[in-house]
Amino acid sequence: MEIAVIWIPAHIEPSEPAVARCLSHLRRNSYRFAGIMRASWETVEQMMIDGEVDVVVIADFAHLPPDRSPRIEMASATGIAAYGDHTVPGTQLG
């Protein structure tokens, strides 16, 4: 079972709607919930690098810093994200 954390950036308030959305995702995917993080992206990144976390769940692509690492990008001919009507240049899944 994969270990997952929910990451909500510190500036997102109220955080409850984002947390609820992420918890639903965790349940649907049967991830082992390790907690909610409000730390910097660099802290989350280090946990992934160290192998402490398998999955980071976010409520909205807009919460991710654009210069984050590691990055996974999905090429799209239209520039439209596969998940809804969001136009996301260089669509990034994480």
PDB file of C-alpha atoms in Angstrom:
ATOM      1  CA  MET A   1       0.000   0.000   0.000  1.00  0.00           C
ATOM      2  CA  GLU A   2       1.434   3.350  -1.027  1.00  0.00           C
ATOM      3  CA  ILE A   3       2.095   6.001   1.604  1.00  0.00           C
ATOM      4  CA  ALA A   4       0.453   9.341   0.838  1.00  0.00           C
ATOM      5  CA  VAL A   5       0.448  12.800   2.349  1.00  0.00           C
ATOM      6  CA  ILE A   6      -1.871  15.667   1.616  1.00  0.00           C
ATOM      7  CA  TRP A   7      -0.032  18.891   0.848  1.00  0.00           C
ATOM      8  CA  ILE A   8      -1.896  22.158   1.312  1.00  0.00           C
ATOM      9  CA  PRO A   9       0.211  25.314   0.857  1.00  0.00           C
ATOM     10  CA  ALA A  10       0.267  27.494   3.974  1.00  0.00           C
ATOM     11  CA  HIS A  11      -1.439  30.396   2.183  1.00  0.00           C
ATOM     12  CA  ILE A  12      -4.571  28.369   1.333  1.00  0.00           C
ATOM     13  CA  GLU A  13      -7.300  29.328   3.800  1.00  0.00           C
ATOM     14  CA  PRO A  14      -9.692  27.981   4.680  1.00  0.00           C
ATOM     15  CA  SER A  15      -7.982  24.653   4.146  1.00  0.00           C
ATOM     16  CA  GLU A  16     -10.958  22.408   4.957  1.00  0.00           C
ATOM     17  CA  PRO A  17     -12.401  22.213   1.411  1.00  0.00           C
ATOM     18  CA  ALA A  18      -9.006  21.239  -0.003  1.00  0.00           C
ATOM     19  CA  VAL A  19      -8.438  18.679   2.752  1.00  0.00           C
ATOM     20  CA  ALA A  20     -11.875  17.117   2.178  1.00  0.00           C
ATOM     21  CA  ARG A  21     -11.231  16.811  -1.558  1.00  0.00           C
ATOM     22  CA  CYS A  22      -7.842  15.188  -0.951  1.00  0.00           C
ATOM     23  CA  LEU A  23      -9.191  12.775   1.676  1.00  0.00           C
ATOM     24  CA  SER A  24     -11.807  11.570  -0.808  1.00  0.00           C
ATOM     25  CA  HIS A  25      -9.033  10.919  -3.323  1.00  0.00           C
ATOM     26  CA  LEU A  26      -7.036   8.976  -0.720  1.00  0.00           C
ATOM     27  CA  ARG A  27     -10.022   6.768   0.092  1.00  0.00           C
ATOM     28  CA  ARG A  28     -10.791   6.095  -3.588  1.00  0.00           C
ATOM     29  CA  ASN A  29      -7.213   4.962  -4.155  1.00  0.00           C
ATOM     30  CA  SER A  30      -6.727   3.079  -0.864  1.00  0.00           C
ATOM     31  CA  TYR A  31      -3.557   4.978  -0.005  1.00  0.00           C
ATOM     32  CA  ARG A  32      -2.093   4.751   3.484  1.00  0.00           C
ATOM     33  CA  PHE A  33      -2.609   8.232   4.912  1.00  0.00           C
ATOM     34  CA  ALA A  34       0.496   9.665   6.586  1.00  0.00           C
ATOM     35  CA  GLY A  35      -0.780  13.169   7.361  1.00  0.00           C
ATOM     36  CA  ILE A  36      -1.435  16.688   6.173  1.00  0.00           C
ATOM     37  CA  MET A  37       1.533  18.899   5.380  1.00  0.00           C
ATOM     38  CA  ARG A  38       1.475  22.697   5.392  1.00  0.00           C
ATOM     39  CA  ALA A  39       5.261  22.936   5.009  1.00  0.00           C
ATOM     40  CA  SER A  40       7.174  24.379   2.069  1.00  0.00           C
ATOM     41  CA  TRP A  41       7.245  22.476  -1.228  1.00  0.00           C
ATOM     42  CA  GLU A  42      10.963  21.861  -0.646  1.00  0.00           C
ATOM     43  CA  THR A  43      10.121  19.915   2.518  1.00  0.00           C
ATOM     44  CA  VAL A  44       7.625  17.754   0.619  1.00  0.00           C
ATOM     45  CA  GLU A  45      10.140  17.278  -2.175  1.00  0.00           C
ATOM     46  CA  GLN A  46      12.786  16.080   0.281  1.00  0.00           C
ATOM     47  CA  MET A  47      10.358  13.534   1.762  1.00  0.00           C
ATOM     48  CA  MET A  48       9.802  12.128  -1.743  1.00  0.00           C
ATOM     49  CA  ILE A  49      13.541  12.035  -2.454  1.00  0.00           C
ATOM     50  CA  ASP A  50      14.169  10.282   0.872  1.00  0.00           C
ATOM     51  CA  GLY A  51      11.522   7.678   0.059  1.00  0.00           C
ATOM     52  CA  GLU A  52       9.358   8.598   3.056  1.00  0.00           C
ATOM     53  CA  VAL A  53       6.342   9.332   0.837  1.00  0.00           C
ATOM     54  CA  ASP A  54       5.117   7.586  -2.308  1.00  0.00           C
ATOM     55  CA  VAL A  55       2.281   9.941  -3.232  1.00  0.00           C
ATOM     56  CA  VAL A  56       1.603  13.625  -2.616  1.00  0.00           C
ATOM     57  CA  VAL A  57      -2.063  14.537  -3.026  1.00  0.00           C
ATOM     58  CA  ILE A  58      -3.040  18.124  -3.832  1.00  0.00           C
ATOM     59  CA  ALA A  59      -6.472  19.702  -4.227  1.00  0.00           C
ATOM     60  CA  ASP A  60      -5.647  21.941  -7.193  1.00  0.00           C
ATOM     61  CA  PHE A  61      -2.862  22.167  -9.786  1.00  0.00           C
ATOM     62  CA  ALA A  62      -2.642  25.885  -8.984  1.00  0.00           C
ATOM     63  CA  HIS A  63      -1.289  24.984  -5.531  1.00  0.00           C
ATOM     64  CA  LEU A  64       1.938  23.623  -7.026  1.00  0.00           C
ATOM     65  CA  PRO A  65       4.876  25.991  -7.447  1.00  0.00           C
ATOM     66  CA  PRO A  66       5.676  26.344 -11.176  1.00  0.00           C
ATOM     67  CA  ASP A  67       9.414  25.787 -10.624  1.00  0.00           C
ATOM     68  CA  ARG A  68       9.020  22.657  -8.518  1.00  0.00           C
ATOM     69  CA  SER A  69      11.041  19.520  -8.825  1.00  0.00           C
ATOM     70  CA  PRO A  70      10.632  16.660  -9.498  1.00  0.00           C
ATOM     71  CA  ARG A  71       8.345  17.385 -12.446  1.00  0.00           C
ATOM     72  CA  ILE A  72       6.235  15.198 -14.636  1.00  0.00           C
ATOM     73  CA  GLU A  73       4.710  16.852 -17.648  1.00  0.00           C
ATOM     74  CA  MET A  74       2.074  15.534 -20.005  1.00  0.00           C
ATOM     75  CA  ALA A  75       2.232  16.784 -23.571  1.00  0.00           C
ATOM     76  CA  SER A  76      -1.096  17.981 -24.912  1.00  0.00           C
ATOM     77  CA  ALA A  77      -1.811  19.132 -28.448  1.00  0.00           C
ATOM     78  CA  THR A  78      -4.499  21.509 -27.209  1.00  0.00           C
ATOM     79  CA  GLY A  79      -2.904  22.786 -24.024  1.00  0.00           C
ATOM     80  CA  ILE A  80      -6.045  21.670 -22.172  1.00  0.00           C
ATOM     81  CA  ALA A  81      -5.521  19.566 -19.087  1.00  0.00           C
ATOM     82  CA  ALA A  82      -7.067  16.134 -19.187  1.00  0.00           C
ATOM     83  CA  TYR A  83      -8.798  16.830 -15.886  1.00  0.00           C
ATOM     84  CA  GLY A  84     -11.444  19.449 -16.621  1.00  0.00           C
ATOM     85  CA  ASP A  85     -11.495  22.709 -18.512  1.00  0.00           C
ATOM     86  CA  HIS A  86      -8.274  24.135 -17.098  1.00  0.00           C
ATOM     87  CA  THR A  87      -5.868  25.541 -19.662  1.00  0.00           C
ATOM     88  CA  VAL A  88      -2.503  24.700 -18.194  1.00  0.00           C
ATOM     89  CA  PRO A  89       0.607  25.554 -20.225  1.00  0.00           C
ATOM     90  CA  GLY A  90       2.983  22.600 -19.983  1.00  0.00           C
ATOM     91  CA  THR A  91       0.388  20.566 -18.121  1.00  0.00           C
ATOM     92  CA  GLN A  92       1.994  19.100 -15.035  1.00  0.00           C
ATOM     93  CA  LEU A  93       0.776  16.068 -13.162  1.00  0.00           C
ATOM     94  CA  GLY A  94       2.038  15.421  -9.690  1.00  0.00           C
TER      95      GLY A  94
END
